[in-house]
CSV table of C-alpha atoms and ligand atoms in Angstrom, one decimal:
chain,number,residue,atom,x,y,z
A,30,MET,CA,-16.7,-25.7,-24.1
A,31,ALA,CA,-16.7,-25.1,-20.4
A,32,TRP,CA,-13.3,-24.2,-19.1
A,33,THR,CA,-12.0,-25.8,-15.9
A,34,VAL,CA,-8.9,-24.9,-13.9
A,35,ARG,CA,-7.2,-27.9,-15.4
A,36,SER,CA,-7.9,-27.2,-19.0
A,37,ALA,CA,-7.1,-23.5,-18.5
A,38,ILE,CA,-3.7,-24.4,-17.2
A,39,THR,CA,-3.0,-26.8,-20.1
A,40,TRP,CA,-4.1,-24.3,-22.6
A,41,GLY,CA,-2.2,-21.4,-21.0
A,42,GLN,CA,1.0,-23.5,-20.8
A,43,ALA,CA,0.8,-24.3,-24.5
A,44,TYR,CA,0.1,-20.7,-25.4
A,45,LEU,CA,3.0,-19.4,-23.4
A,46,SER,CA,5.5,-22.1,-24.6
A,47,ASN,CA,4.4,-21.5,-28.2
A,48,ASN,CA,5.5,-17.9,-27.6
A,49,ASN,CA,8.9,-19.0,-26.2
A,50,ILE,CA,8.2,-18.3,-22.6
A,51,GLU,CA,10.5,-20.5,-20.6
A,52,ASN,CA,8.6,-21.5,-17.4
A,53,ALA,CA,5.3,-21.8,-19.2
A,54,ARG,CA,3.6,-24.1,-16.8
A,55,LEU,CA,4.6,-22.2,-13.7
A,56,ASP,CA,3.7,-18.9,-15.2
A,57,ALA,CA,0.2,-20.2,-16.4
A,58,GLU,CA,-0.4,-21.5,-12.8
A,59,VAL,CA,0.7,-18.2,-11.2
A,60,LEU,CA,-1.5,-16.1,-13.5
A,61,LEU,CA,-4.5,-18.3,-13.1
A,62,SER,CA,-4.3,-18.3,-9.3
A,63,HIS,CA,-3.9,-14.5,-9.5
A,64,VAL,CA,-7.1,-14.2,-11.5
A,65,LEU,CA,-8.9,-16.4,-9.0
A,66,SER,CA,-7.4,-14.5,-6.0
A,67,GLN,CA,-6.3,-17.9,-4.6
A,68,ARG,CA,-3.0,-19.4,-3.6
A,69,ARG,CA,-1.4,-21.7,-6.2
A,70,ILE,CA,-2.1,-24.8,-4.2
A,71,TYR,CA,-5.9,-24.2,-4.7
A,72,LEU,CA,-5.5,-25.1,-8.4
A,73,PHE,CA,-4.6,-28.7,-7.4
A,74,ILE,CA,-7.3,-29.0,-4.8
A,75,ASP,CA,-10.1,-28.3,-7.2
A,76,PRO,CA,-8.8,-28.8,-10.8
A,77,ASP,CA,-12.3,-29.5,-12.1
A,78,LYS,CA,-13.8,-26.2,-10.9
A,79,GLN,CA,-15.4,-24.4,-13.8
A,80,LEU,CA,-14.3,-20.9,-14.6
A,81,THR,CA,-16.6,-18.0,-15.4
A,82,PHE,CA,-16.4,-16.2,-18.7
A,83,SER,CA,-14.9,-13.1,-17.0
A,84,GLU,CA,-12.2,-15.2,-15.3
A,85,ILE,CA,-11.2,-16.8,-18.6
A,86,SER,CA,-11.2,-13.5,-20.4
A,87,THR,CA,-9.0,-11.8,-17.7
A,88,TYR,CA,-6.7,-14.9,-17.7
A,89,ARG,CA,-6.2,-14.6,-21.5
A,90,THR,CA,-5.4,-10.9,-21.2
A,91,LEU,CA,-2.7,-11.7,-18.6
A,92,LEU,CA,-1.3,-14.5,-20.7
A,93,THR,CA,-1.0,-12.2,-23.6
A,94,ARG,CA,0.9,-9.6,-21.5
A,95,ARG,CA,3.3,-12.4,-20.5
A,96,THR,CA,3.9,-13.4,-24.2
A,97,ARG,CA,5.1,-9.7,-24.6
A,98,ARG,CA,7.7,-10.5,-22.0
A,99,GLU,CA,6.2,-8.5,-19.2
A,100,PRO,CA,7.6,-9.9,-15.9
A,101,ILE,CA,5.1,-12.0,-13.9
A,102,ALA,CA,5.8,-9.7,-10.9
A,103,TYR,CA,4.5,-6.6,-12.8
A,104,ILE,CA,1.4,-8.5,-14.1
A,105,THR,CA,0.4,-9.8,-10.6
A,106,GLY,CA,1.8,-6.6,-8.9
A,107,LYS,CA,3.5,-8.7,-6.3
A,108,LYS,CA,7.0,-10.1,-5.5
A,109,GLU,CA,8.2,-12.2,-2.6
A,110,PHE,CA,11.4,-10.9,-0.9
A,111,TYR,CA,12.8,-12.3,2.3
A,112,SER,CA,9.5,-14.2,2.9
A,113,ARG,CA,7.4,-11.2,2.6
A,114,SER,CA,5.1,-10.1,-0.3
A,115,PHE,CA,5.9,-6.6,-1.7
A,116,ASN,CA,3.8,-4.6,-4.1
A,117,VAL,CA,5.7,-3.7,-7.3
A,118,ASN,CA,5.0,-1.9,-10.5
A,119,GLY,CA,7.0,-0.7,-13.5
A,120,HIS,CA,8.3,2.3,-11.5
A,121,VAL,CA,10.4,0.0,-9.3
A,122,LEU,CA,13.0,-2.7,-9.8
A,123,ILE,CA,11.7,-6.2,-9.0
A,124,PRO,CA,13.5,-7.2,-5.8
A,125,ARG,CA,16.1,-9.9,-6.5
A,126,PRO,CA,16.9,-12.8,-4.2
A,127,GLU,CA,20.6,-11.9,-4.1
A,128,THR,CA,19.7,-8.6,-2.4
A,129,GLU,CA,18.5,-10.6,0.6
A,130,LEU,CA,22.2,-10.9,1.4
A,131,LEU,CA,22.2,-7.2,2.3
A,132,VAL,CA,19.3,-7.7,4.7
A,133,ASP,CA,21.2,-10.5,6.5
A,134,GLU,CA,24.3,-8.3,6.8
A,135,ALA,CA,22.3,-5.2,7.9
A,136,ILE,CA,20.5,-7.0,10.7
A,137,LYS,CA,23.8,-8.5,11.9
A,138,LEU,CA,25.7,-5.2,11.8
A,139,ALA,CA,23.2,-2.7,13.1
A,140,LYS,CA,23.7,-1.8,16.7
A,141,SER,CA,20.7,-1.5,19.0
A,142,HIS,CA,18.4,1.5,18.1
A,143,ALA,CA,20.6,2.5,15.2
A,144,SER,CA,19.4,4.7,12.4
A,145,VAL,CA,19.6,3.1,8.9
A,146,LEU,CA,19.4,4.9,5.6
A,147,GLU,CA,18.6,3.3,2.3
A,148,ILE,CA,19.5,5.2,-0.8
A,149,GLY,CA,17.1,4.5,-3.7
A,150,VAL,CA,14.4,2.5,-1.9
A,151,GLY,CA,12.4,1.5,-5.0
A,152,SER,CA,9.7,-0.8,-3.7
A,153,GLY,CA,11.2,-0.5,-0.2
A,154,ALA,CA,11.8,-4.3,0.0
A,155,LEU,CA,15.3,-3.9,1.5
A,156,ILE,CA,14.8,-1.3,4.2
A,157,ILE,CA,11.3,-2.6,5.1
A,158,SER,CA,12.6,-6.2,5.5
A,159,ILE,CA,15.4,-4.8,7.8
A,160,LEU,CA,12.9,-2.8,9.9
A,161,ALA,CA,10.5,-5.7,10.1
A,162,LEU,CA,13.2,-8.0,11.5
A,163,ARG,CA,14.7,-5.4,13.8
A,164,LYS,CA,12.0,-3.5,15.7
A,165,ASP,CA,14.5,-1.3,17.5
A,166,LEU,CA,15.8,0.4,14.3
A,167,VAL,CA,14.7,3.6,12.7
A,168,GLY,CA,14.8,3.8,8.9
A,169,PHE,CA,15.2,6.6,6.3
A,170,GLY,CA,14.8,6.0,2.6
A,171,SER,CA,15.2,8.2,-0.4
A,172,ASP,CA,14.3,7.8,-4.1
A,173,ILE,CA,14.5,10.0,-7.1
A,174,SER,CA,11.1,8.8,-8.2
A,175,PHE,CA,7.8,9.9,-6.5
A,176,ASP,CA,6.1,6.9,-8.1
A,177,ALA,CA,8.6,4.6,-6.4
A,178,LEU,CA,8.2,6.4,-3.1
A,179,ARG,CA,4.4,5.8,-3.3
A,180,VAL,CA,5.0,2.0,-3.8
A,181,ALA,CA,7.5,2.0,-0.9
A,182,ARG,CA,5.0,3.8,1.4
A,183,GLU,CA,2.2,1.3,0.6
A,184,ASN,CA,4.6,-1.6,1.4
A,185,ALA,CA,5.8,0.1,4.6
A,186,ILE,CA,2.2,0.4,5.8
A,187,PHE,CA,1.4,-3.2,4.8
A,188,HIS,CA,4.3,-4.5,6.7
A,189,GLY,CA,3.7,-2.4,9.8
A,190,VAL,CA,6.9,-0.3,9.7
A,191,ALA,CA,5.5,3.0,8.4
A,192,ASP,CA,5.9,4.7,11.8
A,193,ARG,CA,9.7,3.9,11.7
A,194,LEU,CA,10.4,4.6,8.0
A,195,HIS,CA,10.9,8.2,6.9
A,196,LEU,CA,10.7,8.4,3.1
A,197,PHE,CA,11.9,11.4,1.1
A,198,ALA,CA,12.7,12.4,-2.5
A,199,GLY,CA,16.3,12.8,-3.3
A,200,ASP,CA,19.2,12.0,-5.6
A,201,THR,CA,21.8,9.8,-4.0
A,202,LEU,CA,23.0,11.8,-0.9
A,203,ASN,CA,22.4,15.3,-2.1
A,204,PRO,CA,19.7,16.6,0.2
A,205,LEU,CA,21.2,15.0,3.4
A,206,ALA,CA,22.8,16.9,6.2
A,207,ALA,CA,22.5,14.1,8.8
A,208,THR,CA,24.7,11.2,9.8
A,209,PHE,CA,23.6,7.5,10.0
A,210,GLU,CA,25.1,4.5,11.7
A,211,LEU,CA,24.3,2.3,8.7
A,212,ILE,CA,23.6,3.0,5.0
A,213,VAL,CA,22.4,0.3,2.6
A,214,VAL,CA,22.1,0.7,-1.2
A,215,ASN,CA,21.5,-1.4,-4.2
A,216,PRO,CA,22.6,1.1,-6.9
A,217,PRO,CA,22.2,0.8,-10.6
A,218,TYR,CA,25.4,-0.9,-11.7
A,219,ILE,CA,24.8,-2.6,-15.1
A,220,LYS,CA,27.1,-1.3,-17.8
A,221,SER,CA,25.1,0.5,-20.5
A,222,GLY,CA,26.8,-1.6,-23.2
A,223,ASP,CA,25.6,-4.8,-21.5
A,224,LYS,CA,22.0,-4.1,-22.2
A,225,HIS,CA,21.9,-6.8,-24.8
A,226,LEU,CA,23.0,-9.4,-22.2
A,227,LEU,CA,19.9,-8.8,-20.0
A,228,GLN,CA,16.8,-11.0,-20.3
A,229,GLU,CA,14.2,-9.3,-22.5
A,230,ASP,CA,11.8,-9.1,-19.5
A,231,VAL,CA,14.3,-7.0,-17.6
A,232,ALA,CA,15.5,-4.8,-20.5
A,233,LEU,CA,12.0,-4.1,-21.8
A,234,TYR,CA,10.1,-3.5,-18.6
A,235,GLU,CA,12.3,-2.6,-15.6
A,236,PRO,CA,13.2,1.1,-14.9
A,237,ALA,CA,16.4,1.8,-16.7
A,238,ARG,CA,17.6,4.3,-14.1
A,239,ALA,CA,17.4,1.6,-11.5
A,240,LEU,CA,19.5,-0.7,-13.6
A,241,PHE,CA,22.2,1.1,-15.6
A,242,GLY,CA,25.3,2.7,-14.1
A,243,GLY,CA,26.7,4.3,-17.2
A,244,LYS,CA,29.5,3.1,-19.5
A,245,ASP,CA,31.5,1.3,-16.8
A,246,GLY,CA,28.6,0.7,-14.5
A,247,LEU,CA,30.2,2.9,-11.8
A,248,ASN,CA,28.5,6.3,-12.2
A,249,VAL,CA,26.2,6.0,-9.2
A,250,ILE,CA,28.6,3.8,-7.2
A,251,LYS,CA,31.3,6.4,-7.5
A,252,ALA,CA,28.9,9.3,-6.6
A,253,ILE,CA,27.9,7.3,-3.5
A,254,LEU,CA,31.5,6.5,-2.4
A,255,MET,CA,32.5,10.1,-2.9
A,256,ASN,CA,29.8,11.5,-0.7
A,257,VAL,CA,28.8,8.8,1.7
A,258,ASP,CA,31.4,9.5,4.4
A,259,ARG,CA,29.6,12.9,5.1
A,260,CYS,CA,26.6,10.9,6.0
A,261,LEU,CA,28.2,8.2,8.2
A,262,GLY,CA,29.3,8.7,11.8
A,263,ARG,CA,32.7,7.3,12.7
A,264,GLY,CA,32.5,3.5,12.8
A,265,GLY,CA,29.4,3.7,10.7
A,266,ARG,CA,29.0,1.2,7.8
A,267,LEU,CA,28.0,1.2,4.2
A,268,ILE,CA,26.6,-2.0,2.7
A,269,MET,CA,26.4,-1.7,-1.1
A,270,GLU,CA,25.4,-4.2,-3.7
A,271,ILE,CA,27.7,-4.3,-6.7
A,272,GLY,CA,27.9,-6.2,-10.0
A,273,ASP,CA,30.1,-9.3,-9.8
A,274,ASP,CA,32.5,-7.7,-12.3
A,275,LEU,CA,32.9,-4.5,-10.4
A,276,LEU,CA,34.7,-5.7,-7.2
A,277,LYS,CA,38.2,-4.7,-8.6
A,278,PRO,CA,37.3,-1.1,-9.7
A,279,VAL,CA,35.3,-0.5,-6.6
A,280,CYS,CA,38.2,-1.6,-4.3
A,281,ALA,CA,40.6,0.5,-6.3
A,282,PHE,CA,38.3,3.5,-5.9
A,283,LEU,CA,37.9,2.9,-2.2
A,284,ALA,CA,41.6,2.5,-1.7
A,285,ASP,CA,41.9,6.2,-2.7
A,286,ARG,CA,39.4,7.3,-0.1
A,287,GLN,CA,41.1,7.3,3.3
A,288,SER,CA,38.0,7.9,5.3
A,289,LEU,CA,36.3,4.7,4.1
A,290,VAL,CA,37.8,1.2,4.4
A,291,LEU,CA,36.6,-2.0,2.9
A,292,VAL,CA,35.8,-4.5,5.7
A,293,SER,CA,34.3,-7.4,3.8
A,294,VAL,CA,32.9,-8.7,0.6
A,295,LEU,CA,29.7,-10.7,0.6
A,296,HIS,CA,29.2,-13.5,-2.0
A,297,ASP,CA,25.9,-14.6,-3.4
A,298,LEU,CA,24.7,-18.2,-3.7
A,299,ALA,CA,26.6,-18.6,-7.0
A,300,GLY,CA,29.8,-17.7,-5.2
A,301,MET,CA,30.1,-14.3,-7.0
A,302,PRO,CA,31.0,-11.1,-5.2
A,303,ARG,CA,27.7,-9.3,-4.7
A,304,ALA,CA,28.1,-6.7,-2.0
A,305,ILE,CA,30.8,-4.8,-0.1
A,306,VAL,CA,30.9,-3.5,3.4
A,307,ALA,CA,32.9,-0.4,4.2
A,308,ARG,CA,33.5,1.4,7.4
A,309,LYS,CA,33.9,5.1,8.1
A,310,GLU,CA,37.3,5.7,9.8
A,311,ASN,CA,37.3,9.2,11.1
A,312,GLY,CA,35.0,12.0,12.3
A,313,GLN,CA,32.7,11.8,15.3
A,314,PHE,CA,31.9,8.4,16.7
A,315,CYS,CA,28.4,7.3,16.0
A,316,TYR,CA,28.3,4.4,18.4
B,24,LIG,N1,21.0,-7.5,-10.2
B,24,LIG,C1,20.2,-6.8,-11.1
B,24,LIG,C2,20.2,-7.5,-12.5
B,24,LIG,O1,21.2,-8.1,-12.8
B,24,LIG,C3,20.6,-5.4,-11.3
B,24,LIG,C4,20.2,-4.6,-10.2
B,24,LIG,C5,21.0,-3.3,-10.1
B,24,LIG,O2,21.5,-2.8,-11.1
B,24,LIG,N2,21.2,-2.9,-8.9
B,24,LIG,O3,19.2,-7.4,-13.2
C-alpha cells in the first residue's frame, strides 16, 4: 500500500494512542512534519502526497521513540521558547512556558547596558531570549555540564547573540569574582520525594540535576541565596524561578539574609507563585 501524508497521520495517531500517548494526533503530525522537514501546515496543504519508503521508516522509528515516552522536543531536537526555536537534547532541560515570565521581568528591570548573569544556562533559552530582546545588554552564563554549554553556544550563534554571551563552566556561583547588575536563574527545585508526581516523559528523560533540589527542593536555591550577594552590586537584582510550594521557605530564608530583600513575587498563568525578585541592599552601587 502506498502511504500518503493523510494515512500516515491516521496510522501514527492510532499507534500512539494505543500506547497511551495523550496528544496522539498532534504528536503524529509534529513527528511527520519533522521527518519531511516541513512546517505542520504543509501536511494539510498536500495530504495526498505520497511518502517514500525511507520517510515512512524514519517516521515509524520516531513514533516508537515517542511510545517509550521520549519527549517530542528531544525527538525533534527543537523547542519553542518566547517565540524562538531552541536546539535541545537530553543534556538540557526542555524550556518551559512559565520560565518566559523571567524573560519579561529581566527585560523590564535591566538598566541600559547592564551585565546579566544566568546561573545554569542549560539550552540557553532564558539568557539568549533576554539578549535577543535587549541588544544593549551583555550576558554571562554558567553551567556544570559541558554538554549543556555546547547546546547553549549553538543556540547563541543561531540567535545572533554569541558576541554578547560569555559562557563558562561552573557550579552555582563558585568560580565568580565579579559583580553583575542582574542575575537570573531557574534552579532545580523539585523535591526528590516528588519524583513519582512528575510525568513519565520528564522523569525518564530530562536531566535529573536540572530538576531535583534535594529532599526539600531547596539545596541549590539555598546555595544561591547564600552566595549571590557577593556577585551583585548594590541595587542589583536576582530573579529566581521557584516551585509553587517553596515561596514560604524561600521567604523565610531570605528574611535571615540582611543584604538581600524580597521585592516581588511573580505569578504564572495558573496564578501560582513561580519566581521571586530580590534586591541587594548594601555594598558598592552597581547603577
Ligand atoms: N518546572 C519544571 C517542572 O515542573 C522544573 C524545572 C526546575 O526544577 N527548575 O518540570
